[in-house]
Structure formats: C-alpha cells, structure tokens
XYZ file of N, CA and C in Angstrom:
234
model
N 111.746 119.627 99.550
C 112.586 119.351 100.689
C 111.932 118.261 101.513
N 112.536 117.365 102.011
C 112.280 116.455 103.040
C 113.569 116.484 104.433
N 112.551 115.859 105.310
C 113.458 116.146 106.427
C 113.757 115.025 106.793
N 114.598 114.074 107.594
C 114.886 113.373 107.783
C 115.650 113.141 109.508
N 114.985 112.368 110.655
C 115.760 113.208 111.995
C 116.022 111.338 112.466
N 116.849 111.642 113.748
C 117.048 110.552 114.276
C 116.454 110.992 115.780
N 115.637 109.800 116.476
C 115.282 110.193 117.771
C 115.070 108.998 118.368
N 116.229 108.529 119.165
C 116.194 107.076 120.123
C 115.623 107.454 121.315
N 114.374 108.728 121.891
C 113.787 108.573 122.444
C 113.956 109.895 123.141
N 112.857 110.265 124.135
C 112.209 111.144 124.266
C 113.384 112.364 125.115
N 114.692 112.013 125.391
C 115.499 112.718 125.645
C 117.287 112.795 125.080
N 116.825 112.740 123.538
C 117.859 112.944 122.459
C 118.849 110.978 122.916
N 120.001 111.676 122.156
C 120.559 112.588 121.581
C 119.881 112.921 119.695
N 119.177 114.297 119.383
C 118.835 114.148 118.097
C 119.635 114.691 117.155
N 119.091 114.216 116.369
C 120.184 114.494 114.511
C 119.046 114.804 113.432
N 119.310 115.785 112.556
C 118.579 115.980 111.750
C 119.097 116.512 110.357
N 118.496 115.417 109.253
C 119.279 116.275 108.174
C 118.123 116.552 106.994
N 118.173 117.744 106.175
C 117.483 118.379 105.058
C 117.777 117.892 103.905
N 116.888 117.142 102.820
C 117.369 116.988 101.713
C 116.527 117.625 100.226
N 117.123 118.211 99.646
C 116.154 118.318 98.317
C 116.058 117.283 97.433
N 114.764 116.709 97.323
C 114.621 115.201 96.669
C 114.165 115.976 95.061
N 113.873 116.828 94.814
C 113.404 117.008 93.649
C 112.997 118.525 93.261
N 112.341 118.682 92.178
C 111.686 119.860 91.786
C 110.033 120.013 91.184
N 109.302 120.607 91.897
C 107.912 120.815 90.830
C 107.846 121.878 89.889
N 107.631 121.412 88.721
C 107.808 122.438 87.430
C 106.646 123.480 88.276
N 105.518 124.246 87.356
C 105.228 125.272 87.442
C 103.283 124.759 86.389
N 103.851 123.595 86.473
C 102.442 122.885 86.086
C 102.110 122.078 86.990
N 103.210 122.003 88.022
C 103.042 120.739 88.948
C 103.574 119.536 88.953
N 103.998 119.605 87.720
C 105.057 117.874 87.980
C 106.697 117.858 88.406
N 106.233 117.005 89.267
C 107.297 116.705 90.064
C 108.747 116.060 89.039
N 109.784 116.396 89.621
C 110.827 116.077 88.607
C 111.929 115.287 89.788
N 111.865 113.885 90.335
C 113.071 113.777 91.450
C 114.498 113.971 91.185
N 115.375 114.037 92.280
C 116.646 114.412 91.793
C 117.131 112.804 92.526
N 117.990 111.804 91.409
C 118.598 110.965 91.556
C 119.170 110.326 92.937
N 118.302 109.520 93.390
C 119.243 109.491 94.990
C 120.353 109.317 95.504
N 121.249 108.797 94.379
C 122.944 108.469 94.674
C 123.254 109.881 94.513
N 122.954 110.979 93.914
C 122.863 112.571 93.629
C 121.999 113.402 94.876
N 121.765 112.815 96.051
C 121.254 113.710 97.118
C 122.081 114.054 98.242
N 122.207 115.049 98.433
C 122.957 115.301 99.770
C 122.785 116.259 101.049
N 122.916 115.907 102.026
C 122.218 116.918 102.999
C 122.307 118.290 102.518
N 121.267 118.691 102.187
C 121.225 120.589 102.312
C 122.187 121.235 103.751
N 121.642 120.702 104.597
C 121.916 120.620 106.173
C 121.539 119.708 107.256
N 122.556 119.977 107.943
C 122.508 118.922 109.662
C 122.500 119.626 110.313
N 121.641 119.242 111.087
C 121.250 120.119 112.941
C 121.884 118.582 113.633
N 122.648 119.113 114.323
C 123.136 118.290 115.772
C 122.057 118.673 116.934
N 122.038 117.702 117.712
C 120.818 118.320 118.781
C 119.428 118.601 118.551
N 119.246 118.657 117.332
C 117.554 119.685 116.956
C 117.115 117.656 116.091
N 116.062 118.230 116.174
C 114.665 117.020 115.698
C 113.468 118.550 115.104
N 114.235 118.681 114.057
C 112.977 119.426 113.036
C 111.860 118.787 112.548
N 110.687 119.288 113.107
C 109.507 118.550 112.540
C 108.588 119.501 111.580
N 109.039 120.645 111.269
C 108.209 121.120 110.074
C 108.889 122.189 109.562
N 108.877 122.704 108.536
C 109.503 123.593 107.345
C 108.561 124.230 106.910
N 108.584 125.318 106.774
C 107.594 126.226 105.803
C 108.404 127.670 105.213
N 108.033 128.109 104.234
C 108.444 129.029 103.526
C 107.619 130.702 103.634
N 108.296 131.627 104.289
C 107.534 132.532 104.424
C 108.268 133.815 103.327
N 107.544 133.869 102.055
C 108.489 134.694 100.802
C 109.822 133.618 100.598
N 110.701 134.237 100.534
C 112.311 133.495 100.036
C 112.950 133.504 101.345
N 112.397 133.037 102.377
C 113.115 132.816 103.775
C 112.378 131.676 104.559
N 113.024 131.028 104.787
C 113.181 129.388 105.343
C 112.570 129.302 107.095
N 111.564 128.722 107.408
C 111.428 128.401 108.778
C 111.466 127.198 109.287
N 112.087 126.976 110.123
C 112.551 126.019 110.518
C 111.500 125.675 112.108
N 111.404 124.329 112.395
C 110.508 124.307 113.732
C 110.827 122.805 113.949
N 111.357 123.052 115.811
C 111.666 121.812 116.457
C 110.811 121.133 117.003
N 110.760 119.869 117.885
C 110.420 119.411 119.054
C 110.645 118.687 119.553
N 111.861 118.981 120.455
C 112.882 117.895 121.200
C 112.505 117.414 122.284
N 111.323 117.008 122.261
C 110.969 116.368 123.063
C 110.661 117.075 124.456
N 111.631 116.396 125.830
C 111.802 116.730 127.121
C 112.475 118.097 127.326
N 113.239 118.408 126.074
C 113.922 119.724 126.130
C 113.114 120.857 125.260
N 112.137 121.136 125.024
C 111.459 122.101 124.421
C 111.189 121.962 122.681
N 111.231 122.998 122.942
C 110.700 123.350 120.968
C 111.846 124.694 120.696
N 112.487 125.065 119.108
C 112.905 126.039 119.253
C 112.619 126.343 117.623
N 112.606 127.504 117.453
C 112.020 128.636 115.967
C 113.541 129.159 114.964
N 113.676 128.474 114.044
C 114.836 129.031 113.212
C 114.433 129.916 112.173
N 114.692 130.731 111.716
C 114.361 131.697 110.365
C 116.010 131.830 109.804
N 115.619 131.429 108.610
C 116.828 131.069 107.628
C 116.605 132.101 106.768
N 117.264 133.371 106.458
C 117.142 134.552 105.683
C 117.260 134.148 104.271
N 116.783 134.396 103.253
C 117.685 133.993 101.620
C 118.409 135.594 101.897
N 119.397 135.642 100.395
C 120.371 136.213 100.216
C 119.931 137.085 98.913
C-alpha cells in the first residue's frame, strides 16, 4: 500500500488517497501491479494520512492535519 495526500498548506483543504501498488511473494519479491491497473483502494476527504500499519487482519489508519489535530482510524477486516 502507498498513500498518496494533497496538502496546500498547513490549514487543508486535505485529500488523501490509498493505493495497492503491488504484492510481496512470501520470499520477498516484490511483484508491482500495472499502473494504468491502479486504483484508489480509498479517499479520505479532509484527512492527510501519514502512516498505515497493520495490527493482525485490521487496518490502522493515522492522520495529521496539521492546525486541526491528528485523528486514529481502525479499519476491521471481515
């Protein structure tokens, strides 16, 4: 996953979108996925995500919008 945000400065307006660029096998090599073939996973309106981490099969999400705070997402898997 890579993240990708827009921030014209220290009091928004921000945009942020998620993409899966690829896969690592299970030896470690990376396999990319075609870039005309990428598409946002997801968009945050408002949010400037600056880090992702995986806690088990559930997604964390972490802001920092600057003048307007920081805020904590947990993305459940299914």
């Amino acid at each position: 996953m890579v993240v990708s945000y827009i921030r014209p400065g220290d009091d928004g307006p921000f945009s942020t979108a998620i993409y899966e660029i690829g896969i690592i096998n299970n030896v470690g090599i990376f396999k990319p996925i075609h870039p005309k073939l990428q598409k946002p996973l997801m968009v945050f309106s408002d949010q400037k995500v600056e880090a992702i981490t995986f806690k088990k099969r559930d997604l964390i999400l972490m802001t920092d919008n600057e003048n307007f705070g920081s805020t904590f997402l947990l993305i459940k898997s299914k």
